[in-house]
Tab-separated table of C-alpha atoms in Angstrom:
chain	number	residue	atom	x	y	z
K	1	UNK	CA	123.149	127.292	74.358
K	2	UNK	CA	120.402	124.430	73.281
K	3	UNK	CA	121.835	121.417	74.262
K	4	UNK	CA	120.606	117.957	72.691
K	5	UNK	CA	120.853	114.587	74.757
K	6	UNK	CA	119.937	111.341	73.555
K	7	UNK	CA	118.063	109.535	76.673
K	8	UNK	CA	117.315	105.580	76.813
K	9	UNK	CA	114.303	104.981	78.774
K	10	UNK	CA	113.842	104.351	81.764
K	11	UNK	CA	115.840	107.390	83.360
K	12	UNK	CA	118.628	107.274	85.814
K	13	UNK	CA	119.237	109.754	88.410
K	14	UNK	CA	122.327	111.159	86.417
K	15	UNK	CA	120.530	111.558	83.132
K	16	UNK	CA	118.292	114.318	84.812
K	17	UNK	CA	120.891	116.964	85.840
K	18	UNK	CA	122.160	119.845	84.309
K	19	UNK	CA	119.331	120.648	82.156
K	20	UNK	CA	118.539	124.046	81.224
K	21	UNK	CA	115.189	125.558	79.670
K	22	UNK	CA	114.909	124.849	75.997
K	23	UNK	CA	117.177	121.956	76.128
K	24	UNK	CA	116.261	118.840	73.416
K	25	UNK	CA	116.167	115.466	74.594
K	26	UNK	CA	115.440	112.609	72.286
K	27	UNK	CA	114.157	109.996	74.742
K	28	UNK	CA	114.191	106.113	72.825
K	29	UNK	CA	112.898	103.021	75.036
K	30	UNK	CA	109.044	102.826	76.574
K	31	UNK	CA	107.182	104.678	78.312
K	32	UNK	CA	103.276	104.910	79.084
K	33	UNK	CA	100.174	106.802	77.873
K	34	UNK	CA	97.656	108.236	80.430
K	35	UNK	CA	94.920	111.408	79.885
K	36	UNK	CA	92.185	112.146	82.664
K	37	UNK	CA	90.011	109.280	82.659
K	38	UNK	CA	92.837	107.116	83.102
K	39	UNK	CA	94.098	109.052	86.051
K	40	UNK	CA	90.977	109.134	87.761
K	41	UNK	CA	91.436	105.239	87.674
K	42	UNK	CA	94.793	105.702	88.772
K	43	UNK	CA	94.197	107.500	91.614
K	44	UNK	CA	91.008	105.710	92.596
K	45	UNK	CA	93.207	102.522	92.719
K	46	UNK	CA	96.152	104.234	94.944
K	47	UNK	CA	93.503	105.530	97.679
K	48	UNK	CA	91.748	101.656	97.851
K	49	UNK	CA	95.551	100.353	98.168
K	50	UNK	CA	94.762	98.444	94.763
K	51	UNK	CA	98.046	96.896	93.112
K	52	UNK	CA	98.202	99.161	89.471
K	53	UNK	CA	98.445	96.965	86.578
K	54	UNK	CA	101.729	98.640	85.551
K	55	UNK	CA	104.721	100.158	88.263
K	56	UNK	CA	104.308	104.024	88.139
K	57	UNK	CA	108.427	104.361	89.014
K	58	UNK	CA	109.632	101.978	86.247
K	59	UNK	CA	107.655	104.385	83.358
K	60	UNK	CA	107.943	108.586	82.219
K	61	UNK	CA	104.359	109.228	81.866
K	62	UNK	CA	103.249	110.836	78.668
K	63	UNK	CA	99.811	112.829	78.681
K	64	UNK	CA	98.240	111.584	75.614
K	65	UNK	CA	95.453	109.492	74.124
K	66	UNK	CA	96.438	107.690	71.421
K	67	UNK	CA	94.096	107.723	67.774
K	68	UNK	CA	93.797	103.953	66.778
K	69	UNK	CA	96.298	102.774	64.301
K	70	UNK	CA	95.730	102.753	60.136
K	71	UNK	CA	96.254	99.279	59.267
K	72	UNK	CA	100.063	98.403	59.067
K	73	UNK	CA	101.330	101.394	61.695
K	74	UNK	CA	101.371	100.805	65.493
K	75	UNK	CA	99.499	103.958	66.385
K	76	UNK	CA	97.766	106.902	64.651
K	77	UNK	CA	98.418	110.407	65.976
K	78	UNK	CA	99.838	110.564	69.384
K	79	UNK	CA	100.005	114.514	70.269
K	80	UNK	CA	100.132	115.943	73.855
K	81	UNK	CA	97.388	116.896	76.074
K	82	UNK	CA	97.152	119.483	78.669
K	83	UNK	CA	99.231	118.859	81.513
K	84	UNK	CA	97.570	121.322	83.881
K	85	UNK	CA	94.505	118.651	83.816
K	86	UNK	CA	96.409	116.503	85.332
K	87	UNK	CA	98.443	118.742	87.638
K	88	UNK	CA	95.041	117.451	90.940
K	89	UNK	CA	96.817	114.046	90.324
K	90	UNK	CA	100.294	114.385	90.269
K	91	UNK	CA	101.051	114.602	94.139
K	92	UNK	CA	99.028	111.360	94.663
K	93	UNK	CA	101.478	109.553	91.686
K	94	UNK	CA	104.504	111.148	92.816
K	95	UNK	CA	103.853	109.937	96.315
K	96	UNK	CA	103.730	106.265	94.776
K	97	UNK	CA	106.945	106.578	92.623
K	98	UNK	CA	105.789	108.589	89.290
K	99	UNK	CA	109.029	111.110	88.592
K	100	UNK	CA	109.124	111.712	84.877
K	101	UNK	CA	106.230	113.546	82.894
K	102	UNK	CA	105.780	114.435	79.409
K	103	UNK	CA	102.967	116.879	78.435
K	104	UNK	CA	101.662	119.893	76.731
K	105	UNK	CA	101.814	123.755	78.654
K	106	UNK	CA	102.675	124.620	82.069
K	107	UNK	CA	102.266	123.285	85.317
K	108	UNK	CA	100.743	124.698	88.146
K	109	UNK	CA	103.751	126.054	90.832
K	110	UNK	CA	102.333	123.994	93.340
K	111	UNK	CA	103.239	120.905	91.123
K	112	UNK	CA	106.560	121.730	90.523
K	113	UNK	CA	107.259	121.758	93.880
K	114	UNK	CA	106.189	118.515	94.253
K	115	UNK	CA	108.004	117.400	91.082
K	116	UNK	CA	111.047	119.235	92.314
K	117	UNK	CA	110.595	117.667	95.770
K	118	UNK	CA	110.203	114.050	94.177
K	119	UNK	CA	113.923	114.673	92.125
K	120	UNK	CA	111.440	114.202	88.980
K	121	UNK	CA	111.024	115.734	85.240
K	122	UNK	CA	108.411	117.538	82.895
K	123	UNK	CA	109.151	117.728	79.830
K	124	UNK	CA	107.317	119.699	77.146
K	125	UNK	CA	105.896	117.873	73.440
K	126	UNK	CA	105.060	120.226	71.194
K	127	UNK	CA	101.280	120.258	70.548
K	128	UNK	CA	99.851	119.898	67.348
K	129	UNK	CA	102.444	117.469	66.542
K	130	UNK	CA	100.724	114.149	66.844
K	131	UNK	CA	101.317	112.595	63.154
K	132	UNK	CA	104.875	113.592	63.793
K	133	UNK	CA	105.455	111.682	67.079
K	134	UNK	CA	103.531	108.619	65.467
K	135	UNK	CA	106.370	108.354	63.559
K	136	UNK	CA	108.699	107.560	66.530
K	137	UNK	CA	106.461	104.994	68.194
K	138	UNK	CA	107.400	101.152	66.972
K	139	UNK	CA	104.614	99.197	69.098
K	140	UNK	CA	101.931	100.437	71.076
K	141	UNK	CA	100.361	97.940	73.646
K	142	UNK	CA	97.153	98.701	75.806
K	143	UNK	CA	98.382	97.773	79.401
K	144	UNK	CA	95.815	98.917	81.779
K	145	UNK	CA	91.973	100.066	81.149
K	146	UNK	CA	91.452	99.287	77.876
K	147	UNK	CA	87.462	100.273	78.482
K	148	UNK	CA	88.435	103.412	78.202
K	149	UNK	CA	89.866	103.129	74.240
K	150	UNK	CA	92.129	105.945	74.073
K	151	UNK	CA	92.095	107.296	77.517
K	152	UNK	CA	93.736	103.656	78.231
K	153	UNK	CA	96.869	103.321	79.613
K	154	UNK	CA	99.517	101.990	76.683
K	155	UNK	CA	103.096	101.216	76.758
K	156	UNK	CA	104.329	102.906	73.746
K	157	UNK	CA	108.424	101.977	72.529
K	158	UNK	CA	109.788	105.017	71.074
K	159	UNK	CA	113.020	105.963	68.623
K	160	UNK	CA	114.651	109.592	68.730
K	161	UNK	CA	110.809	111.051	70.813
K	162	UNK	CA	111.953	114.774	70.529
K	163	UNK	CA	110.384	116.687	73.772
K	164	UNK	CA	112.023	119.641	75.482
K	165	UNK	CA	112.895	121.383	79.075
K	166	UNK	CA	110.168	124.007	79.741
């Protein structure tokens, strides 16, 4: 049977058991924005030792790249990307605390070893849905790499973000 679970961000350990596919959770609190480019920078940072503007453990990472904002809303669309793009990066983050994930489609098996491995999370948004989640997001603050406009990294506070348990 679906099960729905409010979650305030950041995780604890006990908030990620018991979970079965196709369970709801409505996540509230912040979490962080990053799509390809922005992992590349991630990553390139991690192998040079460089100190990341932001602490990969104390975020759930959400695959997106934010539209700019209309004038009086914190953020236009905010939909899922592909997850699989990222799935080359995600050993590297997990290594250097990453555990919780947010993202459109499947991951690779390899990957969820590694998330498994890590005691970490994906969770599924539903694509297409971008105007939808913009309505969840109260602020949305550009916290690493803001040359690469969308593709930055931002710390986004959410209400009630519906995502699911692949």
């Amino acid at each position: 049977m679906l099960k729905v679970t409010k979650i305030n961000l950041p995780f604890l350990d006990s908030d990620i058991t018991g979970f079965q596919s196709g369970d709801k959770l409505l996540l509230s609190g912040k979490l962080i924005t990053a799509r390809d480019a922005a992992h590349q920078k991630i990553k390139t940072a991690l192998l040079n030792s460089d100190k990341l503007p932001f602490d990969l453990a104390a975020f759930t990472m959400y695959y997106c790249g934010p539209t700019p904002a209309k004038e009086g809303y914190p953020i236009g669309s905010c939909g899922p990307t592909t997850s699989s793009r990222m799935d080359v990066y995600v050993p590297l983050l997990l290594q250097h605390g990453l555990r919780y994930m947010i993202g459109k489609g499947n991951r690779s098996k390899e990957v969820i070893q590694h998330i498994k491995a890590h005691n970490g999370l994906y969770m599924i948004a539903i694509g297409g849905a971008g105007a939808f989640y913009a309505e969840r997001v109260k602020s949305c603050n550009c916290i690493a790499y803001p040359e690469l406009g969308p593709e930055a990294v931002y710390e986004l506070e959410i209400i009630d973000f519906p995502v699911y348990i692949p």
